[in-house]
Short mmCIF file of C-alpha atoms and ligand atoms in Angstrom, two decimals:
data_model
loop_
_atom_site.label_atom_id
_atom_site.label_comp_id
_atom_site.label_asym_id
_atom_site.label_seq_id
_atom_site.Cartn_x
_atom_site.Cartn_y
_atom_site.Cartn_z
CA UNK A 1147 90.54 -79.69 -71.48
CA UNK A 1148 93.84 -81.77 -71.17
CA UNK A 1149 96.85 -79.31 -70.16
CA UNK A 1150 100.82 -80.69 -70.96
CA UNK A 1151 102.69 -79.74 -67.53
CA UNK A 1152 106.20 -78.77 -68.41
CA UNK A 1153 107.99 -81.82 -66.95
CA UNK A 1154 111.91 -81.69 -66.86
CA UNK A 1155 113.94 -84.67 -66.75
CA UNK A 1156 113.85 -87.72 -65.48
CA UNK A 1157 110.02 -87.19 -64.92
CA UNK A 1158 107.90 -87.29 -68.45
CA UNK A 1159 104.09 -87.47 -68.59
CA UNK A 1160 102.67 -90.41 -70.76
CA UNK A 1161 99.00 -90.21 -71.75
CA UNK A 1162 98.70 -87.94 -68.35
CA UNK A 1163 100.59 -90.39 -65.80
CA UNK A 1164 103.43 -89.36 -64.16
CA UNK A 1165 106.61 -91.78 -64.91
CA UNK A 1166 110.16 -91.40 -63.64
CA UNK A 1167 113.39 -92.09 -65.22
CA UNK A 1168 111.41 -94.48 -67.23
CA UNK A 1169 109.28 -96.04 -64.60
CA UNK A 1170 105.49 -95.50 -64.13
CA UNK A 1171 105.30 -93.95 -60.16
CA UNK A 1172 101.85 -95.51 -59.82
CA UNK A 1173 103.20 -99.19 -60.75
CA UNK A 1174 105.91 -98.08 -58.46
CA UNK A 1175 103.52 -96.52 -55.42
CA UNK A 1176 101.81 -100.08 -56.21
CA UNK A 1177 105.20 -102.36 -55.29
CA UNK A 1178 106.80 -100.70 -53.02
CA UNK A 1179 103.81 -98.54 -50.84
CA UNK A 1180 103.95 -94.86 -50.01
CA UNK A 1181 105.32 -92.70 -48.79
CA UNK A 1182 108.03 -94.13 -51.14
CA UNK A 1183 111.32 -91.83 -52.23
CA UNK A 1184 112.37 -92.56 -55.64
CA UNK A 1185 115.79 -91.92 -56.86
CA UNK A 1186 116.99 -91.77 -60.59
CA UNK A 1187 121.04 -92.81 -60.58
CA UNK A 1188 121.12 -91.37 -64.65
CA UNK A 1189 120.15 -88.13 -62.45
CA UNK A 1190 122.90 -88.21 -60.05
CA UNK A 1191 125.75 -89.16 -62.71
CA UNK A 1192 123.85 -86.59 -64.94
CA UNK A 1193 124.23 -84.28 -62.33
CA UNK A 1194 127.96 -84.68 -61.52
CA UNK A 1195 129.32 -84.49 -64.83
CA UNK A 1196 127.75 -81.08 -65.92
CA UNK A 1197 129.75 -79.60 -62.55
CA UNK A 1198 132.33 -81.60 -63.38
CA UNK A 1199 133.41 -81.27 -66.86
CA UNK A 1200 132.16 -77.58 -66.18
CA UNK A 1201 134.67 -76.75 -64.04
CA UNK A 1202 137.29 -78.78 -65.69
CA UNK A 1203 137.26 -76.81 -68.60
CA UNK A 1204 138.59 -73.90 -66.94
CA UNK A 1205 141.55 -75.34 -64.61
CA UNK A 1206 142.67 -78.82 -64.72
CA UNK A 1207 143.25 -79.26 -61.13
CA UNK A 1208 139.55 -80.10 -59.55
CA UNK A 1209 138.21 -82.17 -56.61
CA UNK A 1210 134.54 -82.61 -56.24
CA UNK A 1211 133.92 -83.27 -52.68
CA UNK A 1212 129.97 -84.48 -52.52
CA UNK A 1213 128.78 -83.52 -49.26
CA UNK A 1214 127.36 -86.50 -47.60
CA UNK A 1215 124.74 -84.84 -45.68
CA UNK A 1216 122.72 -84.31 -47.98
CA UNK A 1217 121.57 -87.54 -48.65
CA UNK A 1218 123.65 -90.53 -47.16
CA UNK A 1219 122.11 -93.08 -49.12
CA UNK A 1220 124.98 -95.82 -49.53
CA UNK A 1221 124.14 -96.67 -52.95
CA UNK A 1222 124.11 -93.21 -53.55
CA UNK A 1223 127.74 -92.53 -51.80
CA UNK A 1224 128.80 -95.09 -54.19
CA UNK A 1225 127.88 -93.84 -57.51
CA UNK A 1226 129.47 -90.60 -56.91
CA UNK A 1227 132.21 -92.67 -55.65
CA UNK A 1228 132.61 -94.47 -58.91
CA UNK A 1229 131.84 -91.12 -61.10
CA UNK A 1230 135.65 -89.94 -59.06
CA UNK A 1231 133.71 -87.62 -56.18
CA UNK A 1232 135.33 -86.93 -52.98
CA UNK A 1233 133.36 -87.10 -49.63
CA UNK A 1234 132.62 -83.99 -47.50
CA UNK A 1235 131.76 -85.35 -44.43
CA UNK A 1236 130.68 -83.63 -41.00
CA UNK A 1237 130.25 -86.48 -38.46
CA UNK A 1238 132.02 -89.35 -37.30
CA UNK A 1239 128.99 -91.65 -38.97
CA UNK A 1240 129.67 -90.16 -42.49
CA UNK A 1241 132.92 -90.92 -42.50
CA UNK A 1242 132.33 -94.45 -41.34
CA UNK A 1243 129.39 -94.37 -44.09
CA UNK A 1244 132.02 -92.95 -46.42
CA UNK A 1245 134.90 -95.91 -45.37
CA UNK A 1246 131.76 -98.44 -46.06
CA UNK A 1247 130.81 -97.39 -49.21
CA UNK A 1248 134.31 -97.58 -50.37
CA UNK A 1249 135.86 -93.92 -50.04
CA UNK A 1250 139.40 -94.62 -48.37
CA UNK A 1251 140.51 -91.82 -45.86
CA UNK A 1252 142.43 -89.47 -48.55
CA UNK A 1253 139.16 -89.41 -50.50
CA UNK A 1254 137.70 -87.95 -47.66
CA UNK A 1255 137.80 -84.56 -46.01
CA UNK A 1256 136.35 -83.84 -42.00
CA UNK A 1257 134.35 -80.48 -42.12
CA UNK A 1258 132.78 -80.68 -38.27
CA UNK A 1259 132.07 -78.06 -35.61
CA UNK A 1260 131.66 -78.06 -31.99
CA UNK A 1261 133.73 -81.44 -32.47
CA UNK A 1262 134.71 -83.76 -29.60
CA UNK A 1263 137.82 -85.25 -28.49
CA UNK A 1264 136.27 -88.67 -28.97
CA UNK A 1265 135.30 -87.65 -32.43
CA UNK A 1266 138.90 -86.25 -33.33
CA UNK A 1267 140.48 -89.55 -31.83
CA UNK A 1268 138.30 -91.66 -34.48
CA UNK A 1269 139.07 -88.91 -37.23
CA UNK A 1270 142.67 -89.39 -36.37
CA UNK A 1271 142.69 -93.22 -36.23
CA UNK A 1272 141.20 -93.21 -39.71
CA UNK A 1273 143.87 -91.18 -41.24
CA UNK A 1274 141.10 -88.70 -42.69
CA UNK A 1275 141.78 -84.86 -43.24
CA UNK A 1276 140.85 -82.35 -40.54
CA UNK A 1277 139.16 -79.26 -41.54
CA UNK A 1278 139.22 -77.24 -38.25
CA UNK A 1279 136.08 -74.92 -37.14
CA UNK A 1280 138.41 -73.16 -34.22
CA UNK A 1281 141.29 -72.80 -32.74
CA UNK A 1282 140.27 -74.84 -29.46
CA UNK A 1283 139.47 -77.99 -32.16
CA UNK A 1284 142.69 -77.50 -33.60
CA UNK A 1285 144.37 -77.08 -30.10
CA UNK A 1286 142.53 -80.72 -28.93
CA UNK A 1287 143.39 -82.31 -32.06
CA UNK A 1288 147.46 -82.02 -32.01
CA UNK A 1289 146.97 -83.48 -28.68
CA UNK A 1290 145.52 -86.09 -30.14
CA UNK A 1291 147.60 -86.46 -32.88
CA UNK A 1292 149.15 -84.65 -36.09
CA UNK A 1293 146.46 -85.13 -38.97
CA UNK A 1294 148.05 -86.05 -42.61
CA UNK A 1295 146.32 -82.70 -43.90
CA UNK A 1296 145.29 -80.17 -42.20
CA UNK A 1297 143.14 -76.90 -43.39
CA UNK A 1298 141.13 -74.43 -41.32
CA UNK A 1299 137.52 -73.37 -42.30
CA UNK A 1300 137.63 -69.58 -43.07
CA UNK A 1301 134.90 -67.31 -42.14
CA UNK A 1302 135.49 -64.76 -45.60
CA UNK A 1303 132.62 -62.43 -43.61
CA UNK A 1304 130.27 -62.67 -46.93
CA UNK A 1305 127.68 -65.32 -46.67
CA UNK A 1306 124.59 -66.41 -48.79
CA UNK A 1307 121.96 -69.10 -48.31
CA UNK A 1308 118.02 -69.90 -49.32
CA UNK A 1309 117.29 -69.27 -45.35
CA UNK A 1310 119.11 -67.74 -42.46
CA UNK A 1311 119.33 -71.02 -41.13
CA UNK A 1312 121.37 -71.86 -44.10
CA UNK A 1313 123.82 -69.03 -44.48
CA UNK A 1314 127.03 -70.12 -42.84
CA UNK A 1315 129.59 -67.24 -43.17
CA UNK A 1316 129.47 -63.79 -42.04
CA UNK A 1317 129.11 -61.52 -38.65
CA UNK A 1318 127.04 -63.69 -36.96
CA UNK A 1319 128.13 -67.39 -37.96
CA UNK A 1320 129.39 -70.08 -35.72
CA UNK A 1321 131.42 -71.04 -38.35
CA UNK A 1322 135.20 -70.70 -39.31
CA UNK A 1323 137.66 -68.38 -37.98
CA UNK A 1324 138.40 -64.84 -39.08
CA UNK A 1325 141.53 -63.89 -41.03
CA UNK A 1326 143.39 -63.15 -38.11
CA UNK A 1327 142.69 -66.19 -36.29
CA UNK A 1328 143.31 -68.26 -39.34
CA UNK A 1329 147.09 -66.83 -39.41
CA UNK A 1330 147.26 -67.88 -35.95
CA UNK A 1331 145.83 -70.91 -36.65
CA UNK A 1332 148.29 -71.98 -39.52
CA UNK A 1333 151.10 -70.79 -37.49
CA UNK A 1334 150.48 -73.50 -34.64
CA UNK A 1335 149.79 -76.75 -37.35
CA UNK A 1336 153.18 -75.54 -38.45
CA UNK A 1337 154.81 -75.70 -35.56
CA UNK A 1338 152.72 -78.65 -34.71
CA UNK A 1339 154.76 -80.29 -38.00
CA UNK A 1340 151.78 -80.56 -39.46
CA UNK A 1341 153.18 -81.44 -43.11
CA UNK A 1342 150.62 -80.64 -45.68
CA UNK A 1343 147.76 -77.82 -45.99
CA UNK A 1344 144.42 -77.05 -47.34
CA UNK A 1345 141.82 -73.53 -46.55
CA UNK A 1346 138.53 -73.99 -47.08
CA UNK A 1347 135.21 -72.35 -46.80
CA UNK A 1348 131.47 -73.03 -47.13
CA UNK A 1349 129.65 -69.75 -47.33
CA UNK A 1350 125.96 -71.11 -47.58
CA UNK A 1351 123.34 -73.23 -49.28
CA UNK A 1352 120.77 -72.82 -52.25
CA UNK A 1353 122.97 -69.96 -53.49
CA UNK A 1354 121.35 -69.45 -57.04
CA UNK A 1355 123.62 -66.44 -58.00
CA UNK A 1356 127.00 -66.31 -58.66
CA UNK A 1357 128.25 -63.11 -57.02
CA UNK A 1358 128.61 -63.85 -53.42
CA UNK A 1359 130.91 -66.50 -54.68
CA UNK A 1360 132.60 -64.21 -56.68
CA UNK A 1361 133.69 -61.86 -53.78
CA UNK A 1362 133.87 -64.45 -51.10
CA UNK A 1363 136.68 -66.51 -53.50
CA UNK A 1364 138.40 -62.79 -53.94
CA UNK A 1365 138.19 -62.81 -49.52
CA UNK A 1366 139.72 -66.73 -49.37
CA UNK A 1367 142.36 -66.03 -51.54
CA UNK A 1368 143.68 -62.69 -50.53
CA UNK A 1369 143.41 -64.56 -46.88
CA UNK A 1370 145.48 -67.61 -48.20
CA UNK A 1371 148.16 -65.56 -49.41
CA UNK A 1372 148.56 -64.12 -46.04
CA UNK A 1373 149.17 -67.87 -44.77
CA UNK A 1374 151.40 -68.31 -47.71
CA UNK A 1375 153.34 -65.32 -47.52
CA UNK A 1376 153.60 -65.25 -43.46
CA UNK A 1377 153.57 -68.12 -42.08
CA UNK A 1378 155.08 -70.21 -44.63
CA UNK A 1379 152.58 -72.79 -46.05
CA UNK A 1380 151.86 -74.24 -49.00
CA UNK A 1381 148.30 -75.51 -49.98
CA UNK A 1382 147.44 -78.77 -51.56
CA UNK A 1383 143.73 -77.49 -52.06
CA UNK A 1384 141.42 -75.02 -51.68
CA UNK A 1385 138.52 -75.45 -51.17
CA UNK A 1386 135.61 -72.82 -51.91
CA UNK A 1387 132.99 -74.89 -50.65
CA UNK A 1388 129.03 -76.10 -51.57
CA UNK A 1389 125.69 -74.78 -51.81
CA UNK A 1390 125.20 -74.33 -55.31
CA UNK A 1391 121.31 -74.14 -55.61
CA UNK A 1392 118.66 -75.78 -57.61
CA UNK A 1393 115.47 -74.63 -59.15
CA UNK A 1394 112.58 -75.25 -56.72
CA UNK A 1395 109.49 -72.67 -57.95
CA UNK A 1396 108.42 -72.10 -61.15
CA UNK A 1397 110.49 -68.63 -61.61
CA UNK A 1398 114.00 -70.22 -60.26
CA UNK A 1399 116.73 -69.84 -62.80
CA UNK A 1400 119.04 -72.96 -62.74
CA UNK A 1401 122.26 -71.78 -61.19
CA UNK A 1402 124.29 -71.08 -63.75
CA UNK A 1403 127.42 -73.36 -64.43
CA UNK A 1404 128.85 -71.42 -67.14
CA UNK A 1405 128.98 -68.09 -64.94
CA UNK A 1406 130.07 -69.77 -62.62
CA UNK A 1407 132.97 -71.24 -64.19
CA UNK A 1408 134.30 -67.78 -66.32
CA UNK A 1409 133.49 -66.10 -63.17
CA UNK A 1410 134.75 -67.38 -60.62
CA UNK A 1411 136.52 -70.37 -61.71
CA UNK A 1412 138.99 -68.56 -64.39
CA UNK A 1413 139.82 -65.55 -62.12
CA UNK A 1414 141.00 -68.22 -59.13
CA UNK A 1415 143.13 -69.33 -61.64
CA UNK A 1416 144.44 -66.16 -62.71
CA UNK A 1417 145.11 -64.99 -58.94
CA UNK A 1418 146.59 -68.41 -57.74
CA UNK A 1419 148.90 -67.51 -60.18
CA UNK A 1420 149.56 -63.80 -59.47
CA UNK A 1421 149.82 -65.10 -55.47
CA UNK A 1422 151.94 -67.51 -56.37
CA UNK A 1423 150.59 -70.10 -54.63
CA UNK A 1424 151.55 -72.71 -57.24
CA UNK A 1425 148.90 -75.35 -58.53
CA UNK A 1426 146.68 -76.13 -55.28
CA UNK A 1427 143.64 -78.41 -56.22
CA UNK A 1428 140.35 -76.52 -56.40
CA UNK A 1429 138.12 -78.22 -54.34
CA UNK A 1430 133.91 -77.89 -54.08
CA UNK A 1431 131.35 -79.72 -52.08
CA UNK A 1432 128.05 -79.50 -53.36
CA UNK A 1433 125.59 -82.03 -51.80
CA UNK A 1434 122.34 -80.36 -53.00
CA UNK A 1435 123.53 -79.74 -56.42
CA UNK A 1436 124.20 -83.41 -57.27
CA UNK A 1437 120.86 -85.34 -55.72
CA UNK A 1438 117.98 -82.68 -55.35
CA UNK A 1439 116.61 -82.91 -58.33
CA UNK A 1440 117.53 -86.99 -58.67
CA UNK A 1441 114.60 -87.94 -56.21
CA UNK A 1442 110.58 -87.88 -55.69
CA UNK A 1443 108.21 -88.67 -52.97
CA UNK A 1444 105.37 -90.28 -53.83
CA UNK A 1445 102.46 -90.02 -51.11
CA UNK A 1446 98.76 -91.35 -51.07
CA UNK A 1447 95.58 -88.90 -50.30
CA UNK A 1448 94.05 -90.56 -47.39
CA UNK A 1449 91.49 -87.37 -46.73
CA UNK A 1450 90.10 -84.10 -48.40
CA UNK A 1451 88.99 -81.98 -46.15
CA UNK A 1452 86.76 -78.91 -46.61
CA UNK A 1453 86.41 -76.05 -43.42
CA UNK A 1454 85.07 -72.35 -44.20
CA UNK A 1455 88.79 -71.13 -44.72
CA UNK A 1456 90.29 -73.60 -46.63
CA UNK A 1457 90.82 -77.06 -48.65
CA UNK A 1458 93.40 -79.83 -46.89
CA UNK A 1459 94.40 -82.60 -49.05
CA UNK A 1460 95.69 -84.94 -46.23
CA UNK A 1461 98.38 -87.03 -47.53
CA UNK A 1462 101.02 -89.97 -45.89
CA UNK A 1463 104.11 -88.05 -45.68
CA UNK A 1464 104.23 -85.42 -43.27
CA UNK A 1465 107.34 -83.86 -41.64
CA UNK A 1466 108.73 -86.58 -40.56
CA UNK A 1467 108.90 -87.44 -44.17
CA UNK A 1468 110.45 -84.17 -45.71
CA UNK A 1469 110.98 -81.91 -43.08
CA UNK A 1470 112.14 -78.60 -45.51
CA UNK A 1471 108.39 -76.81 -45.77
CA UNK A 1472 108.22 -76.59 -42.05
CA UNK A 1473 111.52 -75.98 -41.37
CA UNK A 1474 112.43 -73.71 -43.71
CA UNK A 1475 109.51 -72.76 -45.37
CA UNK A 1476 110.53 -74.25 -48.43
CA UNK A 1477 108.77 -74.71 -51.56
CA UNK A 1478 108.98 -78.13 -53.34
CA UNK A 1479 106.25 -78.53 -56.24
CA UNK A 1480 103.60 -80.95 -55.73
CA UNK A 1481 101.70 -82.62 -58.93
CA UNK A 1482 98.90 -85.35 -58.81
CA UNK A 1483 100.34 -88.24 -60.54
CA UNK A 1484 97.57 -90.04 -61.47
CA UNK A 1485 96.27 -86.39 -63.42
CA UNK A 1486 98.75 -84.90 -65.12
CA UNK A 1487 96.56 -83.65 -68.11
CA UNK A 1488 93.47 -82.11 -65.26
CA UNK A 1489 93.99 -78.42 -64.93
CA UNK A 1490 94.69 -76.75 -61.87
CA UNK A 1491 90.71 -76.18 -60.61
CA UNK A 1492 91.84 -74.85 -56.87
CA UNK A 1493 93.62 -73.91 -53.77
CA UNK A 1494 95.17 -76.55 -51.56
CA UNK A 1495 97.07 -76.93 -48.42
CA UNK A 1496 98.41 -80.56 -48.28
CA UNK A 1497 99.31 -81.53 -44.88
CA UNK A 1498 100.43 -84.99 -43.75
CA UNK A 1499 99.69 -87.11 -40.42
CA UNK A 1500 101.80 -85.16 -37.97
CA UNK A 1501 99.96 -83.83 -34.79
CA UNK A 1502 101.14 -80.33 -35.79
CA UNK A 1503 99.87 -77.55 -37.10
CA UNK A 1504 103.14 -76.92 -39.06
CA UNK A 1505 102.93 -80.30 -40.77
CA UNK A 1506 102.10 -78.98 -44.51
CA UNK A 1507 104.17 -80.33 -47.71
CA UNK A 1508 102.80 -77.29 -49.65
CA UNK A 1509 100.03 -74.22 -48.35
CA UNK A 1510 97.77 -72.54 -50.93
CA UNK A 1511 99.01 -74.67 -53.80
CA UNK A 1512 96.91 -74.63 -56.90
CA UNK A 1513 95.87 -78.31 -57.81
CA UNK A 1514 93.23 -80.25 -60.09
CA UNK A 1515 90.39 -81.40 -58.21
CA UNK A 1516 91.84 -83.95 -55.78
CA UNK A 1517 90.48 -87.45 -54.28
CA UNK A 1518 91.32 -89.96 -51.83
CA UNK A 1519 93.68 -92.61 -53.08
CA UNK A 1520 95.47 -90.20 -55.45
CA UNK A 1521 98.77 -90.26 -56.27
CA UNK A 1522 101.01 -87.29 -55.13
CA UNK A 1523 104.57 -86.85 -56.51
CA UNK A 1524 106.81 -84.02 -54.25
CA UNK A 1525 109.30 -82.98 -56.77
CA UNK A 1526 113.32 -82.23 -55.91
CA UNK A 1527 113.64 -84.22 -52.52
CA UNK A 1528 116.44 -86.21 -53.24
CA UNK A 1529 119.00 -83.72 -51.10
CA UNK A 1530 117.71 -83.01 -47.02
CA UNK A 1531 114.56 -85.08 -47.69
CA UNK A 1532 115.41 -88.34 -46.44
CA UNK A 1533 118.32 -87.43 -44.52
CA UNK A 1534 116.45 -85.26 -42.52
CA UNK A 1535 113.51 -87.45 -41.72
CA UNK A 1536 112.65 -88.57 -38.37
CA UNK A 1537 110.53 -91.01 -36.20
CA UNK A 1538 108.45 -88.57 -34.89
CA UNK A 1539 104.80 -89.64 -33.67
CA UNK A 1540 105.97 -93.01 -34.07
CA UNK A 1541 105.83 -93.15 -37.65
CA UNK A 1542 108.42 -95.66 -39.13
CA UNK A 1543 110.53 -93.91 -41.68
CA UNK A 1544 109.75 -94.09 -45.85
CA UNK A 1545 111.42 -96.72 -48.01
CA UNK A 1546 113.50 -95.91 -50.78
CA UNK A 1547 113.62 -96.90 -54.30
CA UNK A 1548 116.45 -96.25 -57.00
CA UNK A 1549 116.04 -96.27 -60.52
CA UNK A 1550 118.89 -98.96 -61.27
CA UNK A 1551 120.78 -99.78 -64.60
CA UNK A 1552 117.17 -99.71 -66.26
CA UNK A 1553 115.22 -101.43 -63.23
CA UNK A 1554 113.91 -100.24 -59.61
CA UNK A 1555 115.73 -101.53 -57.08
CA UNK A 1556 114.89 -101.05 -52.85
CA UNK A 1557 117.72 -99.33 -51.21
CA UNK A 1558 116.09 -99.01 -48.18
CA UNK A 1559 113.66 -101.17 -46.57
CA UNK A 1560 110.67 -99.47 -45.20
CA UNK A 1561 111.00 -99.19 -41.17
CA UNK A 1562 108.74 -101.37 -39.67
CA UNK A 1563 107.26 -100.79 -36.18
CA UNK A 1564 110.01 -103.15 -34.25
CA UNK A 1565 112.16 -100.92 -35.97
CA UNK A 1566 110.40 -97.74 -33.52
CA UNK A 1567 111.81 -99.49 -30.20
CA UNK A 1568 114.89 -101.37 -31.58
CA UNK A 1569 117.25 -99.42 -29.12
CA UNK A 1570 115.01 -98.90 -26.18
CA UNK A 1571 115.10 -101.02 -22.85
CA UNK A 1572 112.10 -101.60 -21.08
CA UNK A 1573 112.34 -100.02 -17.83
CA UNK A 1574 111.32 -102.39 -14.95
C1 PLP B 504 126.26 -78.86 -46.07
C2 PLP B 504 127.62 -78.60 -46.52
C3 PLP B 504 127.91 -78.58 -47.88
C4 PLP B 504 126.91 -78.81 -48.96
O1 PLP B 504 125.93 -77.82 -49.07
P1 PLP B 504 124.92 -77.83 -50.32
O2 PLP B 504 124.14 -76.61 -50.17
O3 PLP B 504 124.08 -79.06 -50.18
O4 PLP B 504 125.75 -77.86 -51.56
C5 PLP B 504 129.24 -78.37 -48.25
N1 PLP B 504 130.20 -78.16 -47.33
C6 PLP B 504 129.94 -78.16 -45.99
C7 PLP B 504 131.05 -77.94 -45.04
C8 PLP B 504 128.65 -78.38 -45.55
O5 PLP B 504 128.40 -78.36 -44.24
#
């Protein structure tokens, strides 16, 4: 019996093969080997404009910051670029990623912590906003020099996140100050002369419901009055932060743009207003949001194993590939390309080529019947998949592919072994 798998775009199933923003994967797996990440830039765009023209709706000062991390692809950093995104960046590296792909330094806001003096000299030579994680950064930088814009990252004490790795605000954070450390914060910029102001916070990532947005926005901006009203500053932006989630399993509701905007969007506008804090830009940073769903990996089955307890399909991509399963448990679905109209028959744990027992894409997945040389597509990689992949057991990193103006293009070479020992000096 043929089953239809419910597909969502850019990925469509024609006469049960798996094609991708127009492209068949296996013709693509073909060209350009496995493991191969594919990227749709239709997605990406897609992607921005529903957040954007969301949130535009409901106040007509917005900034989206696209947080670099995610997935520092350059062609990717340049289509947001030319969409009108900002850059959220948290290293040194982004930022000169950022200045290469075209951002200049007021597109671009600093969001680092445990930050060193080296790194706050470069920040300061390239003239790019400072969002400080503590009062010793902030201390190290006006030695340094006065930034053009300055804002502190508030802890509002309410966090959220998909893992507890992931939750970044709260009691037991490293990041952001406190409300009363903020004030103290704001009152030495300004007596640094630090001329203009932004607050910001990031509470989390893969936040799928709107609430703790809704109270940690209420925290921010009764905090930011505070600063207003006592110390005297006016703010440019505010920024609220990232981590809107994405569907990964089956049951996940898409995060809900429309809540989001009449809840949390309208009311800032409404208390901005009763604070009288004038017309600040509101500023958010999603990285996720805009590239998860964008990309696939496609890996090949090199073995199916059998033992008493279980059935491994043993694929090329392996942690060092996509690192999110292991690290965070995550679920990312898994289909067999080359089958999309064979029903589920059984259980599966597919693992890659790591030496590690922790090296599984997916455990106890339900699967057709699945043979060497298939074709396995990993669905919503495109954010912390390739950014997060590593060398590890010597295994050059995957290539990338982007779904271009209506043709693939490579934009990123596969690593080749040289590539493994480019910086290393053979000891005598
Ligand atoms: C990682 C990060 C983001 C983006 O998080 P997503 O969950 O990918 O949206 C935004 N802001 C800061 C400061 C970050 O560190």
């Amino acid at each position: 019996m043929m089953v239809k798998r419910k597909l969502r775009e850019p990925l469509e199933d024609r006469k049960g093969t798996l094609f991708f923003d127009g492209f068949s994967v296996k013709e693509l797996a073909e060209k350009y080997d496995t493991p191969l990440y594919v990227v749709s830039e239709k997605r990406i765009r897609d992607n921005y404009n529903r957040l954007h023209d969301a949130l535009i709706r409901n106040y007509k000062y917005i900034r989206v910051y696209y947080a670099a991390k995610a997935n520092s692809n350059l062609t990717v950093l340049k289509i947001l670029k030319s969409e009108g995104a900002y850059l959220d960046t948290v290293s040194p590296g982004e930022v000169f990623m950022g200045l290469t792909s075209g951002y200049t330094p007021d597109r671009m806001l600093f969001t680092g912590t445990s930050v060193r003096n080296d790194e706050l000299k470069f920040l300061a030579d390239a003239n790019v906003a400072v969002n400080v994680d503590s009062q010793s950064e902030l201390d190290r930088l006006l030695k340094i020099a006065v930034p053009p814009v300055l804002s502190v990252r508030i802890n509002p004490e309410i966090g959220a996140g998909h893992h507890t790795h992931c939750i970044t605000a709260g009691p037991d954070s490293k990041f952001g100050l406190m409300e009363e450390d903020a004030l103290k914060a704001y009152a030495t910029a300004k007596k640094a002369r630090v001329e203009r102001f932004g607050i910001h916070m990031h509470i989390g990532s893969g936040i799928l419901d709107v609430e703790p947005y809704v109270l940690a926005v209420e925290k921010l901006l009764s905090i930011a009055k505070r600063v207003h009203d006592e110390v005297g500053i006016e703010f440019e932006f505010i920024d609220i932060g990232g981590g809107f989630g994405v569907p990964y399993k089956p049951e996940d509701q898409e995060f809900d743009l429309a809540a989001f905007a009449s809840k949390v969007v309208g009311p800032f506008k409404g208390k901005v207003t009763e604070y009288g804090l004038g017309k600040p830009f509101l500023c958010v940073e999603p990285g996720r949001y805009l590239v998860c769903d964008a990309s696939i990996l496609l890996t090949t089955v090199n073995t199916v194993k059998v033992t008493p307890s279980k059935k491994f399909v043993g694929v090329d991509a392996g942690f060092n590939t996509l690192v999110r399963p292991t690290m965070y448990g995550s679920y990312h679905p898994v289909i067999v390309a080359n089958k999309l109209g064979a029903a589920d028959k059984e259980t599966c744990d597919v693992v890659g080529p790591i030496c590690e027992s922790g090296d599984a894409l997916a455990k106890d997945r339900a699967l057709p019947l699945v043979a060497e040389g298939d074709l396995l597509a990993v669905l919503n990689v495109g954010a912390y998949g390739f950014s997060m992949s590593s060398q590890y057991n010597a295994r050059p990193r995957a290539a990338e592919v982007m779904i271009r103006q209506g043709k693939p293009m490579l934009v990123r070479k596969r690593e080749q072994l040289d590539d493994l020992m480019s910086s290393q000096r053979m000891a005598e």
